Coordinates of C-alpha atoms in Angstrom, one line a residue:
M7 CA 0.0 0.0 0.0
A8 CA 1.4 3.4 -0.9
S9 CA 2.3 5.6 1.9
F10 CA 1.6 9.3 2.0
P11 CA 3.7 11.9 3.8
S12 CA 2.5 13.1 7.1
S13 CA 0.3 16.2 7.0
K14 CA 2.0 17.6 10.2
P15 CA 4.5 19.7 8.2
L16 CA 1.7 21.4 6.6
K17 CA 0.6 22.8 9.9
L18 CA 3.7 25.0 9.8
F19 CA 1.8 27.0 7.2
A20 CA -1.4 27.2 9.1
P21 CA -2.6 30.7 10.2
L22 CA -1.0 31.7 13.5
L23 CA -3.5 34.6 14.2
A24 CA -6.8 33.8 15.8
G25 CA -9.6 35.2 13.5
A26 CA -7.4 35.7 10.6
R27 CA -9.1 35.3 7.2
F28 CA -7.5 35.2 3.7
P29 CA -9.5 38.2 2.4
D30 CA -8.1 40.2 5.4
R31 CA -4.6 39.3 4.4
L32 CA -5.3 40.5 0.8
L33 CA -6.6 43.7 2.2
A34 CA -3.5 44.1 4.4
C35 CA -1.4 43.7 1.3
L36 CA -3.3 46.5 -0.5
G37 CA -3.0 48.6 2.6
A38 CA 0.7 48.1 2.8
L39 CA 1.1 48.9 -0.9
I40 CA -0.7 52.2 -0.5
G41 CA 0.8 53.1 2.9
I42 CA 4.5 52.5 1.9
A43 CA 4.0 54.0 -1.6
L44 CA 2.4 57.2 -0.3
T45 CA 4.9 57.6 2.5
S46 CA 7.8 57.2 0.1
L47 CA 6.3 59.5 -2.5
I48 CA 5.5 62.3 0.0
C49 CA 8.9 62.1 1.7
S50 CA 10.7 62.2 -1.7
R51 CA 9.0 65.5 -2.6
L52 CA 10.0 67.3 0.6
P53 CA 12.7 70.0 0.4
F54 CA 15.2 68.2 2.4
S55 CA 15.0 64.9 0.4
S56 CA 18.0 66.0 -1.6
Y57 CA 20.3 65.3 1.3
H58 CA 22.2 62.0 1.4
L59 CA 20.0 60.9 4.4
P60 CA 17.5 58.2 3.3
M61 CA 13.9 59.5 3.2
L62 CA 12.3 56.1 3.8
V63 CA 13.8 53.7 6.5
A64 CA 13.4 49.9 6.8
P65 CA 11.6 49.8 10.2
I66 CA 8.6 51.5 8.5
G67 CA 8.1 48.3 6.4
A68 CA 7.7 46.3 9.6
S69 CA 5.4 48.9 11.1
A70 CA 3.2 48.6 7.9
V71 CA 2.9 44.8 8.6
L72 CA 1.4 45.5 12.0
L73 CA -0.7 48.5 11.0
F74 CA -2.4 46.8 8.0
A75 CA -2.3 43.1 9.0
V76 CA -3.2 43.3 12.7
P77 CA -4.7 46.8 13.2
A78 CA -6.4 45.7 16.5
S79 CA -3.0 44.9 18.0
P80 CA -1.9 47.2 20.9
L81 CA 1.5 47.1 19.1
A82 CA 0.0 48.7 16.0
Q83 CA -1.8 51.7 17.6
P84 CA -0.7 55.3 16.5
W85 CA 1.2 56.0 19.7
A86 CA 3.1 52.7 19.5
I87 CA 4.1 53.3 15.9
I88 CA 5.0 57.0 16.2
G89 CA 6.4 56.9 19.7
G90 CA 8.0 53.5 19.5
N91 CA 9.9 54.2 16.3
T92 CA 10.9 57.8 17.2
I93 CA 11.9 57.1 20.8
S94 CA 13.8 54.0 19.9
A95 CA 15.8 55.9 17.3
L96 CA 16.6 58.5 19.9
V97 CA 17.8 55.8 22.2
G98 CA 20.0 54.4 19.4
V99 CA 21.6 57.8 18.7
C100 CA 22.3 58.3 22.4
V101 CA 23.9 54.8 22.7
I102 CA 26.2 55.2 19.6
K103 CA 27.4 58.6 20.9
L104 CA 28.2 57.1 24.3
V105 CA 29.5 53.7 23.0
P106 CA 31.5 54.1 19.8
D107 CA 31.9 50.4 19.1
P108 CA 29.0 49.6 16.7
A109 CA 28.8 45.9 17.7
L110 CA 28.6 46.7 21.4
A111 CA 26.3 49.7 20.8
A112 CA 23.8 47.6 18.9
G113 CA 23.6 45.1 21.7
I114 CA 22.9 47.9 24.1
A115 CA 20.6 49.9 22.0
V116 CA 17.9 47.3 21.4
P117 CA 17.2 46.3 25.0
S118 CA 17.5 49.9 26.0
A119 CA 14.8 50.7 23.5
I120 CA 12.6 47.9 24.7
L121 CA 12.8 49.3 28.3
V122 CA 12.1 52.9 27.3
M123 CA 9.2 51.9 25.0
S124 CA 7.7 49.8 27.8
L125 CA 7.9 52.6 30.3
L126 CA 6.3 55.1 27.9
R127 CA 3.6 52.6 26.9
C128 CA 4.6 52.6 23.2
L129 CA 6.1 49.1 22.7
H130 CA 6.5 48.5 19.0
P131 CA 8.7 45.6 17.6
P132 CA 10.0 47.7 14.7
G133 CA 11.4 50.0 17.3
G134 CA 14.2 47.5 17.9
A135 CA 15.1 47.9 14.2
A136 CA 14.9 51.7 14.5
A137 CA 17.4 51.7 17.4
M138 CA 19.7 49.5 15.4
T139 CA 19.4 51.6 12.3
A140 CA 20.6 54.6 14.3
V141 CA 23.6 52.6 15.3
I142 CA 24.6 50.7 12.2
G143 CA 22.7 52.6 9.5
G144 CA 25.8 53.9 7.8
P145 CA 27.8 57.2 7.8
E146 CA 24.9 59.4 6.6
I147 CA 22.7 58.3 9.4
L148 CA 25.5 58.6 12.0
A149 CA 26.3 62.1 10.7
A150 CA 22.7 63.2 11.0
G151 CA 22.8 62.5 14.8
F152 CA 19.7 63.6 16.6
A153 CA 18.0 64.8 13.5
F154 CA 17.6 61.2 12.3
P155 CA 14.9 60.2 14.9
F156 CA 12.7 63.0 13.6
V157 CA 13.5 63.1 9.9
P158 CA 13.0 60.6 8.5
M159 CA 12.0 58.2 11.3
A160 CA 9.2 60.2 13.0
L161 CA 8.1 61.8 9.6
N162 CA 7.8 58.3 8.0
S163 CA 5.8 57.1 11.1
I164 CA 3.3 59.9 11.1
L165 CA 2.7 59.6 7.4
L166 CA 2.2 55.9 7.6
V167 CA -0.2 56.2 10.5
A168 CA -2.2 58.9 8.7
V169 CA -2.5 56.7 5.6
G170 CA -3.5 53.7 7.8
W171 CA -6.2 55.9 9.6
L172 CA -7.7 56.8 6.2
F173 CA -7.4 53.3 4.8
H174 CA -9.1 51.6 7.7
R175 CA -12.1 54.0 7.3
F176 CA -12.9 51.8 4.3
S177 CA -11.5 48.5 5.5
R178 CA -14.3 48.1 8.2
H179 CA -11.6 47.8 10.9
S180 CA -11.6 50.0 13.9
Y181 CA -8.4 52.2 13.8
P182 CA -7.3 53.5 16.2
H183 CA -8.7 50.3 17.7
R184 CA -11.7 50.4 20.0
P185 CA -13.6 47.3 21.0
V186 CA -17.1 47.5 19.4
A187 CA -19.8 45.5 21.1
L188 CA -22.3 43.6 19.0
P189 CA -26.1 44.1 19.4
E190 CA -27.6 41.7 22.0
S191 CA -31.0 40.3 22.7
P192 CA -32.3 40.7 26.3
E193 CA -31.6 37.0 27.1
D194 CA -27.9 37.4 26.1
A195 CA -27.4 40.4 28.3
G196 CA -25.0 40.0 31.3
T197 CA -22.0 37.8 31.8
S198 CA -20.4 35.9 34.7
I199 CA -16.9 36.9 33.6
E200 CA -15.6 40.1 35.0
M201 CA -12.5 42.1 34.2
A202 CA -10.9 41.0 37.5
D203 CA -11.3 37.4 36.4
I204 CA -9.4 38.1 33.2
D205 CA -6.7 39.9 35.2
K206 CA -6.4 37.0 37.5
A207 CA -6.2 34.4 34.6
L208 CA -3.5 36.5 33.0
E209 CA -1.5 36.6 36.2
E210 CA -1.8 32.8 36.6
L211 CA -0.6 32.2 33.0
G212 CA 2.3 34.5 33.4
E213 CA 2.5 35.3 29.7
T214 CA 2.1 38.6 27.7
F215 CA -0.6 38.4 25.0
D216 CA -0.8 40.8 22.0
V217 CA -4.4 41.7 22.7
D218 CA -6.0 44.4 24.7
R219 CA -7.8 43.6 28.0
A220 CA -11.0 45.2 26.7
D221 CA -10.9 43.0 23.6
L222 CA -10.4 39.8 25.9
D223 CA -13.5 40.9 27.9
L224 CA -15.6 41.3 24.7
L225 CA -14.3 38.1 23.2
F226 CA -15.1 36.1 26.4
H227 CA -18.5 37.7 26.7
R228 CA -19.4 36.7 23.1
A229 CA -18.0 33.2 23.8
E230 CA -20.2 32.9 26.9
I231 CA -23.2 33.9 24.9
H232 CA -22.7 31.3 22.3
A233 CA -22.0 28.7 25.1
R234 CA -25.3 29.5 26.7
R235 CA -27.2 29.3 23.4
R236 CA -25.6 25.9 22.7
T237 CA -26.5 24.6 26.2
G238 CA -30.0 26.0 25.9
E239 CA -30.6 24.3 22.5
R240 CA -29.2 21.0 23.8
M241 CA -31.5 21.1 26.9
A242 CA -34.5 22.0 24.7
A243 CA -33.7 19.1 22.4
E244 CA -33.3 16.6 25.4
G245 CA -36.6 17.9 26.8
T246 CA -38.4 17.3 23.5
L247 CA -37.1 13.7 23.4
R248 CA -38.4 13.1 26.9
I249 CA -41.8 14.3 25.8
I250 CA -41.8 12.3 22.6
A251 CA -40.6 9.0 24.1
P252 CA -43.7 8.5 26.4
M253 CA -46.0 9.4 23.6
N254 CA -44.5 6.7 21.4
D255 CA -44.9 4.2 24.3
R256 CA -48.7 5.1 24.6
S257 CA -49.2 4.8 20.8
S258 CA -47.8 1.2 20.7
P259 CA -50.5 -1.5 20.3
P260 CA -51.3 -3.5 23.5
G261 CA -49.1 -6.5 24.0
E262 CA -46.5 -5.3 21.4
A263 CA -43.0 -5.3 22.8
A264 CA -41.3 -1.9 23.1

């Protein structure tokens, strides 16, 4: 008998994001195309674009992935993108000025950027790349010094967020993200899960999840509604069977075995 390869390797290509749908991924590609193209086009037309400093930096590409692919993520919100990229670039400039060795400076810049972003509530993964770019981006970026975090880094970030805000007006995604409750019938109102329960569960798991607490609350509330509906339907079906069974017994001819 012919043997077929295991399907387990195919699971490596399964969607990693809960709720991700293929049309949303295509929409994210379109958004990234528009966002990066417009940001690049606008920056290239500005008066100071003739300088040797690049007017579009690589971390913005990573920011676009978050902004258009997972716009509900706390890491993709406007302050995270603008603040995370700008502040991380500032951290990188400070580090390279204090530590001239690029290899050592790169190792210091990224964790320092993570710490500062965390303290300022603007954690943004591309910020790590922004910090490294300020350290190892080349002589033009090093020569720009403290100008680099603002032009082009902050400028790129602001333009990208502006394009993302406009794009998501038409993508049917809430951006900047706010949890939007769905209409409910009176019997669906109320939930046994409170925010304190969610906080306690997060504390017990000891992990950091890329989702807002308010989104978790809304998600669990909707899940509880569907669980109650399923339980109610099952109990109703079981009750109907209990009613039908005795009726079937009474309808059997006398003396006939059940």
